[in-house]
């Protein structure tokens, strides 16, 4: 009679992801190996990892190269953490681990997961991944468009004017195409469509902000006010030491959301009575205008968070 291999609970697997290879380390077993970053290599690695009960499989965010591994791990029910490279580097410095090779990095990532135990990432559907990719593409196109407009202002006279006009027209067409694709992706998810209708009732909140929140802030409506402010990098961080009281500053969080939220808040100050009232009060008290805008951004995201959490339309 055959017997199954005994499963070991609680292992943490660190993976240093490269374009061509995956360096893998199991922290609790001090076990290291390398496979190709290909479907066959990923299958082989997960077959070996599958002999254990995994607490976390930790990879650093690389932009794209980790996606196939992460997707395959989710399909097998393995808990995944996509760690910020900066967080891992800070852990390395704090523990005086200065050497850096792919093998050392894999062990370091596994140790970081075991010691820090970062939050496990929820699986994303293919539609969510598509929406994120579309939003990235839109930001790329808008960045190119802004640079081209700047060039047009400097050099776009005479015989060059037509060239700049043609390119800007093409970019506008590409942005419009991406916007249509975003709309189609949202329509495929009834929950997204309902959330979009809900958020659209807020004066000053437009499609770009809503699409950004859907793609980059799936936690909206599941966290309290302090947590959602911290996640978007809008929570003031203390800088106190002894008798010294430093200025509170915002930092960290998801920068892509903060940039779009800033633009939406500037618009809301003109047309949203709640946001305008807070802004006017802060400026009247002598607050710097940018400080007042940040405070309004924080109020805006907490309002949107509460609306989604309570499934209630704008009623302020």
PDB file of C-alpha atoms in Angstrom:
ATOM      1  CA  UNK A   1       0.000   0.000   0.000  1.00  0.00           C
ATOM      2  CA  UNK A   2       1.327   3.455  -0.891  1.00  0.00           C
ATOM      3  CA  UNK A   3       1.436   6.256   1.627  1.00  0.00           C
ATOM      4  CA  UNK A   4       1.315   9.966   0.878  1.00  0.00           C
ATOM      5  CA  UNK A   5       4.250  12.212   1.716  1.00  0.00           C
ATOM      6  CA  UNK A   6       3.877  13.894   5.074  1.00  0.00           C
ATOM      7  CA  UNK A   7       2.946  17.541   4.686  1.00  0.00           C
ATOM      8  CA  UNK A   8       4.910  20.098   6.698  1.00  0.00           C
ATOM      9  CA  UNK A   9       2.939  23.090   7.980  1.00  0.00           C
ATOM     10  CA  UNK A  10       3.935  26.703   7.893  1.00  0.00           C
ATOM     11  CA  UNK A  11       6.706  27.048   5.322  1.00  0.00           C
ATOM     12  CA  UNK A  12       7.619  30.361   3.701  1.00  0.00           C
ATOM     13  CA  UNK A  13       8.888  30.280   0.136  1.00  0.00           C
ATOM     14  CA  UNK A  14      10.899  33.184  -1.226  1.00  0.00           C
ATOM     15  CA  UNK A  15      11.276  33.595  -4.985  1.00  0.00           C
ATOM     16  CA  UNK A  16      13.721  35.980  -6.624  1.00  0.00           C
ATOM     17  CA  UNK A  17      12.108  36.581 -10.002  1.00  0.00           C
ATOM     18  CA  UNK A  18      14.212  37.235 -13.061  1.00  0.00           C
ATOM     19  CA  UNK A  19      13.332  37.512 -16.724  1.00  0.00           C
ATOM     20  CA  UNK A  20      14.758  34.065 -17.464  1.00  0.00           C
ATOM     21  CA  UNK A  21      15.025  32.280 -14.090  1.00  0.00           C
ATOM     22  CA  UNK A  22      13.347  31.834 -10.718  1.00  0.00           C
ATOM     23  CA  UNK A  23      15.574  31.401  -7.656  1.00  0.00           C
ATOM     24  CA  UNK A  24      13.592  29.660  -4.910  1.00  0.00           C
ATOM     25  CA  UNK A  25      14.306  29.267  -1.194  1.00  0.00           C
ATOM     26  CA  UNK A  26      12.253  27.537   1.519  1.00  0.00           C
ATOM     27  CA  UNK A  27      13.090  29.329   4.751  1.00  0.00           C
ATOM     28  CA  UNK A  28      12.120  26.635   7.263  1.00  0.00           C
ATOM     29  CA  UNK A  29      14.045  23.925   5.354  1.00  0.00           C
ATOM     30  CA  UNK A  30      17.024  26.033   4.217  1.00  0.00           C
ATOM     31  CA  UNK A  31      16.378  24.555   0.774  1.00  0.00           C
ATOM     32  CA  UNK A  32      17.353  26.332  -2.445  1.00  0.00           C
ATOM     33  CA  UNK A  33      17.002  25.566  -6.152  1.00  0.00           C
ATOM     34  CA  UNK A  34      16.583  27.353  -9.468  1.00  0.00           C
ATOM     35  CA  UNK A  35      14.209  26.806 -12.391  1.00  0.00           C
ATOM     36  CA  UNK A  36      13.580  28.544 -15.690  1.00  0.00           C
ATOM     37  CA  UNK A  37      10.935  31.255 -15.664  1.00  0.00           C
ATOM     38  CA  UNK A  38       8.844  29.332 -18.189  1.00  0.00           C
ATOM     39  CA  UNK A  39       5.562  27.425 -17.905  1.00  0.00           C
ATOM     40  CA  UNK A  40       7.493  24.143 -17.525  1.00  0.00           C
ATOM     41  CA  UNK A  41       9.844  25.624 -14.948  1.00  0.00           C
ATOM     42  CA  UNK A  42       6.981  27.124 -12.958  1.00  0.00           C
ATOM     43  CA  UNK A  43       5.091  23.809 -13.049  1.00  0.00           C
ATOM     44  CA  UNK A  44       8.159  21.972 -11.775  1.00  0.00           C
ATOM     45  CA  UNK A  45       8.712  24.471  -8.970  1.00  0.00           C
ATOM     46  CA  UNK A  46       5.096  24.400  -7.809  1.00  0.00           C
ATOM     47  CA  UNK A  47       5.048  20.592  -7.889  1.00  0.00           C
ATOM     48  CA  UNK A  48       7.972  20.597  -5.493  1.00  0.00           C
ATOM     49  CA  UNK A  49       6.531  23.358  -3.319  1.00  0.00           C
ATOM     50  CA  UNK A  50       3.209  21.499  -3.292  1.00  0.00           C
ATOM     51  CA  UNK A  51       4.735  18.778  -1.095  1.00  0.00           C
ATOM     52  CA  UNK A  52       4.443  21.221   1.790  1.00  0.00           C
ATOM     53  CA  UNK A  53       1.711  23.290   3.355  1.00  0.00           C
ATOM     54  CA  UNK A  54       2.652  26.821   2.370  1.00  0.00           C
ATOM     55  CA  UNK A  55       1.959  29.782   4.648  1.00  0.00           C
ATOM     56  CA  UNK A  56       3.235  32.278   2.102  1.00  0.00           C
ATOM     57  CA  UNK A  57       4.887  32.317  -1.282  1.00  0.00           C
ATOM     58  CA  UNK A  58       6.645  35.667  -1.414  1.00  0.00           C
ATOM     59  CA  UNK A  59       7.838  37.364  -4.600  1.00  0.00           C
ATOM     60  CA  UNK A  60       9.024  40.888  -5.224  1.00  0.00           C
ATOM     61  CA  UNK A  61       7.012  43.053  -7.592  1.00  0.00           C
ATOM     62  CA  UNK A  62       8.900  43.255 -10.895  1.00  0.00           C
ATOM     63  CA  UNK A  63       6.174  44.768 -13.049  1.00  0.00           C
ATOM     64  CA  UNK A  64       5.460  41.737 -15.234  1.00  0.00           C
ATOM     65  CA  UNK A  65       7.924  38.861 -14.839  1.00  0.00           C
ATOM     66  CA  UNK A  66       6.239  37.421 -11.720  1.00  0.00           C
ATOM     67  CA  UNK A  67       2.716  37.266 -13.165  1.00  0.00           C
ATOM     68  CA  UNK A  68       2.797  33.737 -14.609  1.00  0.00           C
ATOM     69  CA  UNK A  69       4.176  32.303 -11.366  1.00  0.00           C
ATOM     70  CA  UNK A  70       1.641  34.204  -9.263  1.00  0.00           C
ATOM     71  CA  UNK A  71      -1.249  33.123 -11.487  1.00  0.00           C
ATOM     72  CA  UNK A  72      -0.188  29.457 -11.388  1.00  0.00           C
ATOM     73  CA  UNK A  73       0.249  29.611  -7.594  1.00  0.00           C
ATOM     74  CA  UNK A  74      -3.253  31.018  -7.164  1.00  0.00           C
ATOM     75  CA  UNK A  75      -4.647  28.227  -9.330  1.00  0.00           C
ATOM     76  CA  UNK A  76      -3.159  25.740  -6.860  1.00  0.00           C
ATOM     77  CA  UNK A  77      -4.513  27.579  -3.818  1.00  0.00           C
ATOM     78  CA  UNK A  78      -1.103  28.757  -2.605  1.00  0.00           C
ATOM     79  CA  UNK A  79      -1.184  31.995  -0.535  1.00  0.00           C
ATOM     80  CA  UNK A  80       0.796  34.684  -2.371  1.00  0.00           C
ATOM     81  CA  UNK A  81       2.502  37.857  -1.183  1.00  0.00           C
ATOM     82  CA  UNK A  82       3.774  40.367  -3.756  1.00  0.00           C
ATOM     83  CA  UNK A  83       6.256  42.370  -1.713  1.00  0.00           C
ATOM     84  CA  UNK A  84       7.536  45.849  -2.429  1.00  0.00           C
ATOM     85  CA  UNK A  85      11.244  45.659  -3.334  1.00  0.00           C
ATOM     86  CA  UNK A  86      11.903  48.666  -1.056  1.00  0.00           C
ATOM     87  CA  UNK A  87      10.378  46.843   1.925  1.00  0.00           C
ATOM     88  CA  UNK A  88      12.621  43.827   1.347  1.00  0.00           C
ATOM     89  CA  UNK A  89      15.703  46.047   0.939  1.00  0.00           C
ATOM     90  CA  UNK A  90      14.877  47.913   4.148  1.00  0.00           C
ATOM     91  CA  UNK A  91      14.556  44.594   5.957  1.00  0.00           C
ATOM     92  CA  UNK A  92      17.940  43.539   4.571  1.00  0.00           C
ATOM     93  CA  UNK A  93      19.582  46.743   5.806  1.00  0.00           C
ATOM     94  CA  UNK A  94      17.914  46.454   9.210  1.00  0.00           C
ATOM     95  CA  UNK A  95      19.310  42.922   9.609  1.00  0.00           C
ATOM     96  CA  UNK A  96      22.717  43.907   8.169  1.00  0.00           C
ATOM     97  CA  UNK A  97      22.448  41.634   5.158  1.00  0.00           C
ATOM     98  CA  UNK A  98      24.373  43.597   2.568  1.00  0.00           C
ATOM     99  CA  UNK A  99      25.520  40.896   0.133  1.00  0.00           C
ATOM    100  CA  UNK A 100      23.342  40.516  -2.953  1.00  0.00           C
ATOM    101  CA  UNK A 101      23.074  37.599  -5.373  1.00  0.00           C
ATOM    102  CA  UNK A 102      20.014  35.861  -6.773  1.00  0.00           C
ATOM    103  CA  UNK A 103      20.465  32.992  -4.307  1.00  0.00           C
ATOM    104  CA  UNK A 104      20.917  35.341  -1.359  1.00  0.00           C
ATOM    105  CA  UNK A 105      17.937  37.422  -2.465  1.00  0.00           C
ATOM    106  CA  UNK A 106      15.692  34.341  -2.587  1.00  0.00           C
ATOM    107  CA  UNK A 107      16.676  33.437   0.985  1.00  0.00           C
ATOM    108  CA  UNK A 108      16.225  37.037   2.104  1.00  0.00           C
ATOM    109  CA  UNK A 109      12.738  37.252   0.580  1.00  0.00           C
ATOM    110  CA  UNK A 110      11.747  33.991   2.311  1.00  0.00           C
ATOM    111  CA  UNK A 111      13.115  35.258   5.648  1.00  0.00           C
ATOM    112  CA  UNK A 112      11.286  38.562   5.203  1.00  0.00           C
ATOM    113  CA  UNK A 113       8.024  36.656   4.707  1.00  0.00           C
ATOM    114  CA  UNK A 114       8.587  34.425   7.722  1.00  0.00           C
ATOM    115  CA  UNK A 115       9.594  37.218  10.105  1.00  0.00           C
ATOM    116  CA  UNK A 116       7.451  40.142   8.951  1.00  0.00           C
ATOM    117  CA  UNK A 117       4.501  38.016   7.749  1.00  0.00           C
ATOM    118  CA  UNK A 118       3.169  40.592   5.261  1.00  0.00           C
ATOM    119  CA  UNK A 119      -0.453  40.609   4.207  1.00  0.00           C
ATOM    120  CA  UNK A 120      -1.479  37.867   1.775  1.00  0.00           C
ATOM    121  CA  UNK A 121      -2.679  39.253  -1.540  1.00  0.00           C
ATOM    122  CA  UNK A 122      -6.138  38.349  -2.791  1.00  0.00           C
ATOM    123  CA  UNK A 123      -6.350  36.737  -6.208  1.00  0.00           C
ATOM    124  CA  UNK A 124      -7.193  39.027  -9.093  1.00  0.00           C
ATOM    125  CA  UNK A 125      -9.482  37.963 -11.906  1.00  0.00           C
ATOM    126  CA  UNK A 126      -8.282  38.230 -15.499  1.00  0.00           C
ATOM    127  CA  UNK A 127     -10.686  41.127 -15.954  1.00  0.00           C
ATOM    128  CA  UNK A 128      -9.129  43.042 -13.048  1.00  0.00           C
ATOM    129  CA  UNK A 129      -5.669  42.410 -14.516  1.00  0.00           C
ATOM    130  CA  UNK A 130      -6.924  43.693 -17.866  1.00  0.00           C
ATOM    131  CA  UNK A 131      -8.380  46.819 -16.256  1.00  0.00           C
ATOM    132  CA  UNK A 132      -5.076  47.522 -14.488  1.00  0.00           C
ATOM    133  CA  UNK A 133      -3.149  47.076 -17.728  1.00  0.00           C
ATOM    134  CA  UNK A 134      -5.529  49.420 -19.534  1.00  0.00           C
ATOM    135  CA  UNK A 135      -5.133  52.068 -16.839  1.00  0.00           C
ATOM    136  CA  UNK A 136      -1.352  51.774 -17.080  1.00  0.00           C
ATOM    137  CA  UNK A 137      -1.584  52.175 -20.844  1.00  0.00           C
ATOM    138  CA  UNK A 138      -3.807  55.231 -20.445  1.00  0.00           C
ATOM    139  CA  UNK A 139      -1.290  56.840 -18.098  1.00  0.00           C
ATOM    140  CA  UNK A 140       1.496  56.109 -20.586  1.00  0.00           C
ATOM    141  CA  UNK A 141      -0.432  57.704 -23.439  1.00  0.00           C
ATOM    142  CA  UNK A 142      -1.348  60.766 -21.374  1.00  0.00           C
ATOM    143  CA  UNK A 143       2.287  61.176 -20.346  1.00  0.00           C
ATOM    144  CA  UNK A 144       3.374  61.042 -23.991  1.00  0.00           C
ATOM    145  CA  UNK A 145       0.602  63.504 -24.912  1.00  0.00           C
ATOM    146  CA  UNK A 146       1.701  65.976 -22.239  1.00  0.00           C
ATOM    147  CA  UNK A 147       5.295  65.847 -23.440  1.00  0.00           C
ATOM    148  CA  UNK A 148       4.203  66.303 -27.044  1.00  0.00           C
ATOM    149  CA  UNK A 149       2.089  69.310 -26.106  1.00  0.00           C
ATOM    150  CA  UNK A 150       5.120  70.812 -24.386  1.00  0.00           C
ATOM    151  CA  UNK A 151       7.225  70.195 -27.488  1.00  0.00           C
ATOM    152  CA  UNK A 152       4.511  71.729 -29.669  1.00  0.00           C
ATOM    153  CA  UNK A 153       4.597  74.871 -27.548  1.00  0.00           C
ATOM    154  CA  UNK A 154       8.354  75.176 -28.094  1.00  0.00           C
ATOM    155  CA  UNK A 155       8.878  73.902 -31.634  1.00  0.00           C
ATOM    156  CA  UNK A 156       5.441  73.469 -33.161  1.00  0.00           C
ATOM    157  CA  UNK A 157       5.465  76.437 -35.517  1.00  0.00           C
ATOM    158  CA  UNK A 158       5.848  76.687 -39.250  1.00  0.00           C
ATOM    159  CA  UNK A 159       6.364  73.461 -41.164  1.00  0.00           C
ATOM    160  CA  UNK A 160       6.483  71.377 -37.938  1.00  0.00           C
ATOM    161  CA  UNK A 161       2.987  72.382 -36.830  1.00  0.00           C
ATOM    162  CA  UNK A 162       1.251  69.729 -38.945  1.00  0.00           C
ATOM    163  CA  UNK A 163       3.486  66.973 -37.567  1.00  0.00           C
ATOM    164  CA  UNK A 164       2.576  67.831 -33.981  1.00  0.00           C
ATOM    165  CA  UNK A 165      -1.133  68.078 -34.829  1.00  0.00           C
ATOM    166  CA  UNK A 166      -1.097  64.645 -36.486  1.00  0.00           C
ATOM    167  CA  UNK A 167       0.679  63.014 -33.579  1.00  0.00           C
ATOM    168  CA  UNK A 168      -1.604  64.603 -30.983  1.00  0.00           C
ATOM    169  CA  UNK A 169      -4.654  63.533 -32.964  1.00  0.00           C
ATOM    170  CA  UNK A 170      -3.344  59.964 -33.077  1.00  0.00           C
ATOM    171  CA  UNK A 171      -2.700  60.003 -29.324  1.00  0.00           C
ATOM    172  CA  UNK A 172      -6.233  61.282 -28.680  1.00  0.00           C
ATOM    173  CA  UNK A 173      -7.604  58.414 -30.773  1.00  0.00           C
ATOM    174  CA  UNK A 174      -5.540  55.903 -28.803  1.00  0.00           C
ATOM    175  CA  UNK A 175      -6.753  57.330 -25.488  1.00  0.00           C
ATOM    176  CA  UNK A 176     -10.355  57.132 -26.717  1.00  0.00           C
ATOM    177  CA  UNK A 177      -9.819  53.482 -27.727  1.00  0.00           C
ATOM    178  CA  UNK A 178      -8.381  52.637 -24.300  1.00  0.00           C
ATOM    179  CA  UNK A 179     -11.308  54.397 -22.599  1.00  0.00           C
ATOM    180  CA  UNK A 180     -13.745  52.249 -24.606  1.00  0.00           C
ATOM    181  CA  UNK A 181     -11.882  49.102 -23.571  1.00  0.00           C
ATOM    182  CA  UNK A 182     -12.007  50.201 -19.932  1.00  0.00           C
ATOM    183  CA  UNK A 183     -15.758  50.748 -20.204  1.00  0.00           C
ATOM    184  CA  UNK A 184     -16.236  47.281 -21.696  1.00  0.00           C
ATOM    185  CA  UNK A 185     -14.146  45.678 -18.935  1.00  0.00           C
ATOM    186  CA  UNK A 186     -16.235  47.394 -16.258  1.00  0.00           C
ATOM    187  CA  UNK A 187     -19.491  46.391 -17.936  1.00  0.00           C
ATOM    188  CA  UNK A 188     -18.458  42.723 -17.663  1.00  0.00           C
ATOM    189  CA  UNK A 189     -18.388  42.990 -13.858  1.00  0.00           C
ATOM    190  CA  UNK A 190     -21.775  43.833 -12.389  1.00  0.00           C
ATOM    191  CA  UNK A 191     -20.216  44.832  -9.056  1.00  0.00           C
ATOM    192  CA  UNK A 192     -17.905  47.291 -10.796  1.00  0.00           C
ATOM    193  CA  UNK A 193     -20.751  48.773 -12.817  1.00  0.00           C
ATOM    194  CA  UNK A 194     -22.806  49.257  -9.645  1.00  0.00           C
ATOM    195  CA  UNK A 195     -19.848  50.804  -7.841  1.00  0.00           C
ATOM    196  CA  UNK A 196     -19.215  53.135 -10.762  1.00  0.00           C
ATOM    197  CA  UNK A 197     -22.848  54.304 -10.708  1.00  0.00           C
ATOM    198  CA  UNK A 198     -22.557  54.869  -6.961  1.00  0.00           C
ATOM    199  CA  UNK A 199     -19.349  56.908  -7.096  1.00  0.00           C
ATOM    200  CA  UNK A 200     -20.561  58.905 -10.086  1.00  0.00           C
ATOM    201  CA  UNK A 201     -23.126  60.616  -7.845  1.00  0.00           C
ATOM    202  CA  UNK A 202     -20.325  62.546  -6.094  1.00  0.00           C
ATOM    203  CA  UNK A 203     -19.752  66.046  -7.520  1.00  0.00           C
ATOM    204  CA  UNK A 204     -16.219  66.306  -8.862  1.00  0.00           C
ATOM    205  CA  UNK A 205     -15.694  62.552  -9.235  1.00  0.00           C
ATOM    206  CA  UNK A 206     -15.268  61.564 -12.879  1.00  0.00           C
ATOM    207  CA  UNK A 207     -14.549  58.423 -14.856  1.00  0.00           C
ATOM    208  CA  UNK A 208     -10.746  58.639 -14.598  1.00  0.00           C
ATOM    209  CA  UNK A 209     -10.813  58.623 -10.782  1.00  0.00           C
ATOM    210  CA  UNK A 210     -13.464  55.903 -10.658  1.00  0.00           C
ATOM    211  CA  UNK A 211     -11.549  53.674 -13.073  1.00  0.00           C
ATOM    212  CA  UNK A 212      -8.359  54.218 -11.075  1.00  0.00           C
ATOM    213  CA  UNK A 213     -10.096  53.264  -7.832  1.00  0.00           C
ATOM    214  CA  UNK A 214     -11.610  50.138  -9.390  1.00  0.00           C
ATOM    215  CA  UNK A 215      -8.242  49.036 -10.767  1.00  0.00           C
ATOM    216  CA  UNK A 216      -5.826  50.056  -8.027  1.00  0.00           C
ATOM    217  CA  UNK A 217      -7.895  50.197  -4.836  1.00  0.00           C
ATOM    218  CA  UNK A 218     -10.038  47.035  -4.566  1.00  0.00           C
ATOM    219  CA  UNK A 219      -9.949  47.495  -0.757  1.00  0.00           C
ATOM    220  CA  UNK A 220     -12.266  50.521  -1.069  1.00  0.00           C
ATOM    221  CA  UNK A 221     -15.250  49.958   1.225  1.00  0.00           C
ATOM    222  CA  UNK A 222     -13.572  47.234   3.292  1.00  0.00           C
ATOM    223  CA  UNK A 223     -11.326  49.409   5.506  1.00  0.00           C
ATOM    224  CA  UNK A 224     -11.901  52.086   8.117  1.00  0.00           C
ATOM    225  CA  UNK A 225     -11.088  55.748   7.533  1.00  0.00           C
ATOM    226  CA  UNK A 226      -7.560  55.610   8.966  1.00  0.00           C
ATOM    227  CA  UNK A 227      -6.686  52.484   7.007  1.00  0.00           C
ATOM    228  CA  UNK A 228      -7.938  53.801   3.660  1.00  0.00           C
ATOM    229  CA  UNK A 229      -6.098  57.104   4.221  1.00  0.00           C
ATOM    230  CA  UNK A 230      -2.867  55.232   4.993  1.00  0.00           C
ATOM    231  CA  UNK A 231      -3.276  52.941   1.983  1.00  0.00           C
ATOM    232  CA  UNK A 232      -3.534  55.920  -0.354  1.00  0.00           C
ATOM    233  CA  UNK A 233      -0.656  57.733   1.343  1.00  0.00           C
ATOM    234  CA  UNK A 234      -2.857  60.495   2.771  1.00  0.00           C
ATOM    235  CA  UNK A 235      -2.456  59.794   6.474  1.00  0.00           C
ATOM    236  CA  UNK A 236      -0.231  62.383   8.217  1.00  0.00           C
ATOM    237  CA  UNK A 237       2.852  60.669   9.671  1.00  0.00           C
ATOM    238  CA  UNK A 238       4.212  61.839  13.032  1.00  0.00           C
ATOM    239  CA  UNK A 239       7.788  63.168  13.242  1.00  0.00           C
ATOM    240  CA  UNK A 240       8.221  63.617  17.012  1.00  0.00           C
ATOM    241  CA  UNK A 241      11.263  62.935  19.161  1.00  0.00           C
ATOM    242  CA  UNK A 242      11.544  63.922  22.825  1.00  0.00           C
ATOM    243  CA  UNK A 243      10.407  67.506  23.167  1.00  0.00           C
ATOM    244  CA  UNK A 244      10.669  68.121  19.460  1.00  0.00           C
ATOM    245  CA  UNK A 245       7.374  68.090  17.576  1.00  0.00           C
ATOM    246  CA  UNK A 246       7.940  67.767  13.855  1.00  0.00           C
ATOM    247  CA  UNK A 247       5.568  68.551  11.048  1.00  0.00           C
ATOM    248  CA  UNK A 248       3.100  65.849  10.040  1.00  0.00           C
ATOM    249  CA  UNK A 249       3.702  64.762   6.457  1.00  0.00           C
ATOM    250  CA  UNK A 250       2.066  62.306   4.121  1.00  0.00           C
ATOM    251  CA  UNK A 251       4.153  59.585   2.507  1.00  0.00           C
ATOM    252  CA  UNK A 252       3.972  56.083   1.079  1.00  0.00           C
ATOM    253  CA  UNK A 253       0.745  54.570  -0.168  1.00  0.00           C
ATOM    254  CA  UNK A 254      -0.307  54.092  -3.773  1.00  0.00           C
ATOM    255  CA  UNK A 255       1.008  57.009  -5.758  1.00  0.00           C
ATOM    256  CA  UNK A 256      -1.072  56.403  -8.883  1.00  0.00           C
ATOM    257  CA  UNK A 257      -4.262  56.867  -6.876  1.00  0.00           C
ATOM    258  CA  UNK A 258      -2.972  59.959  -5.119  1.00  0.00           C
ATOM    259  CA  UNK A 259      -2.100  61.740  -8.371  1.00  0.00           C
ATOM    260  CA  UNK A 260      -5.568  61.212  -9.865  1.00  0.00           C
ATOM    261  CA  UNK A 261      -7.283  61.994  -6.554  1.00  0.00           C
ATOM    262  CA  UNK A 262      -5.410  65.296  -6.394  1.00  0.00           C
ATOM    263  CA  UNK A 263      -6.802  66.378  -9.766  1.00  0.00           C
ATOM    264  CA  UNK A 264     -10.313  65.233  -8.817  1.00  0.00           C
ATOM    265  CA  UNK A 265     -10.136  67.141  -5.525  1.00  0.00           C
ATOM    266  CA  UNK A 266      -9.033  70.349  -7.250  1.00  0.00           C
ATOM    267  CA  UNK A 267     -12.121  69.985  -9.423  1.00  0.00           C
ATOM    268  CA  UNK A 268     -14.333  69.136  -6.425  1.00  0.00           C
ATOM    269  CA  UNK A 269     -13.249  72.304  -4.621  1.00  0.00           C
ATOM    270  CA  UNK A 270     -15.062  74.209  -7.376  1.00  0.00           C
ATOM    271  CA  UNK A 271     -18.263  72.161  -7.525  1.00  0.00           C
ATOM    272  CA  UNK A 272     -18.604  69.968  -4.419  1.00  0.00           C
ATOM    273  CA  UNK A 273     -20.134  71.890  -1.479  1.00  0.00           C
ATOM    274  CA  UNK A 274     -18.638  69.622   1.206  1.00  0.00           C
ATOM    275  CA  UNK A 275     -15.102  69.683  -0.165  1.00  0.00           C
ATOM    276  CA  UNK A 276     -15.307  73.402  -1.001  1.00  0.00           C
ATOM    277  CA  UNK A 277     -16.490  74.213   2.523  1.00  0.00           C
ATOM    278  CA  UNK A 278     -13.612  72.338   4.137  1.00  0.00           C
ATOM    279  CA  UNK A 279     -11.069  73.914   1.792  1.00  0.00           C
ATOM    280  CA  UNK A 280     -12.368  77.439   2.451  1.00  0.00           C
ATOM    281  CA  UNK A 281     -12.334  76.859   6.223  1.00  0.00           C
ATOM    282  CA  UNK A 282      -8.747  75.589   6.209  1.00  0.00           C
ATOM    283  CA  UNK A 283      -7.481  78.442   4.028  1.00  0.00           C
ATOM    284  CA  UNK A 284      -9.311  80.945   6.235  1.00  0.00           C
ATOM    285  CA  UNK A 285      -7.439  79.502   9.234  1.00  0.00           C
ATOM    286  CA  UNK A 286      -4.152  80.238   7.500  1.00  0.00           C
ATOM    287  CA  UNK A 287      -3.359  76.783   6.159  1.00  0.00           C
ATOM    288  CA  UNK A 288      -1.226  76.616   3.030  1.00  0.00           C
ATOM    289  CA  UNK A 289      -3.373  75.899  -0.016  1.00  0.00           C
ATOM    290  CA  UNK A 290      -1.579  72.644  -0.791  1.00  0.00           C
ATOM    291  CA  UNK A 291      -2.019  71.496   2.814  1.00  0.00           C
ATOM    292  CA  UNK A 292      -5.713  72.298   2.518  1.00  0.00           C
ATOM    293  CA  UNK A 293      -5.970  70.325  -0.742  1.00  0.00           C
ATOM    294  CA  UNK A 294      -4.331  67.274   0.876  1.00  0.00           C
ATOM    295  CA  UNK A 295      -6.802  67.482   3.768  1.00  0.00           C
ATOM    296  CA  UNK A 296      -9.632  67.632   1.229  1.00  0.00           C
ATOM    297  CA  UNK A 297      -8.178  64.634  -0.607  1.00  0.00           C
ATOM    298  CA  UNK A 298      -8.235  62.697   2.657  1.00  0.00           C
ATOM    299  CA  UNK A 299     -11.849  63.712   3.261  1.00  0.00           C
ATOM    300  CA  UNK A 300     -12.781  62.767  -0.304  1.00  0.00           C
ATOM    301  CA  UNK A 301     -11.337  59.244  -0.097  1.00  0.00           C
ATOM    302  CA  UNK A 302     -12.950  58.605   3.303  1.00  0.00           C
ATOM    303  CA  UNK A 303     -16.311  59.727   1.934  1.00  0.00           C
ATOM    304  CA  UNK A 304     -15.965  57.442  -1.088  1.00  0.00           C
ATOM    305  CA  UNK A 305     -14.886  54.597   1.189  1.00  0.00           C
ATOM    306  CA  UNK A 306     -17.946  55.062   3.406  1.00  0.00           C
ATOM    307  CA  UNK A 307     -20.279  55.226   0.397  1.00  0.00           C
ATOM    308  CA  UNK A 308     -19.011  51.925  -0.962  1.00  0.00           C
ATOM    309  CA  UNK A 309     -19.030  50.306   2.474  1.00  0.00           C
ATOM    310  CA  UNK A 310     -22.623  51.396   3.143  1.00  0.00           C
ATOM    311  CA  UNK A 311     -23.741  51.037  -0.501  1.00  0.00           C
ATOM    312  CA  UNK A 312     -25.191  54.560  -0.330  1.00  0.00           C
ATOM    313  CA  UNK A 313     -25.221  57.362  -2.883  1.00  0.00           C
ATOM    314  CA  UNK A 314     -23.982  60.893  -2.303  1.00  0.00           C
ATOM    315  CA  UNK A 315     -26.275  62.536   0.246  1.00  0.00           C
ATOM    316  CA  UNK A 316     -24.221  65.347   1.748  1.00  0.00           C
TER     317      UNK A 316
END
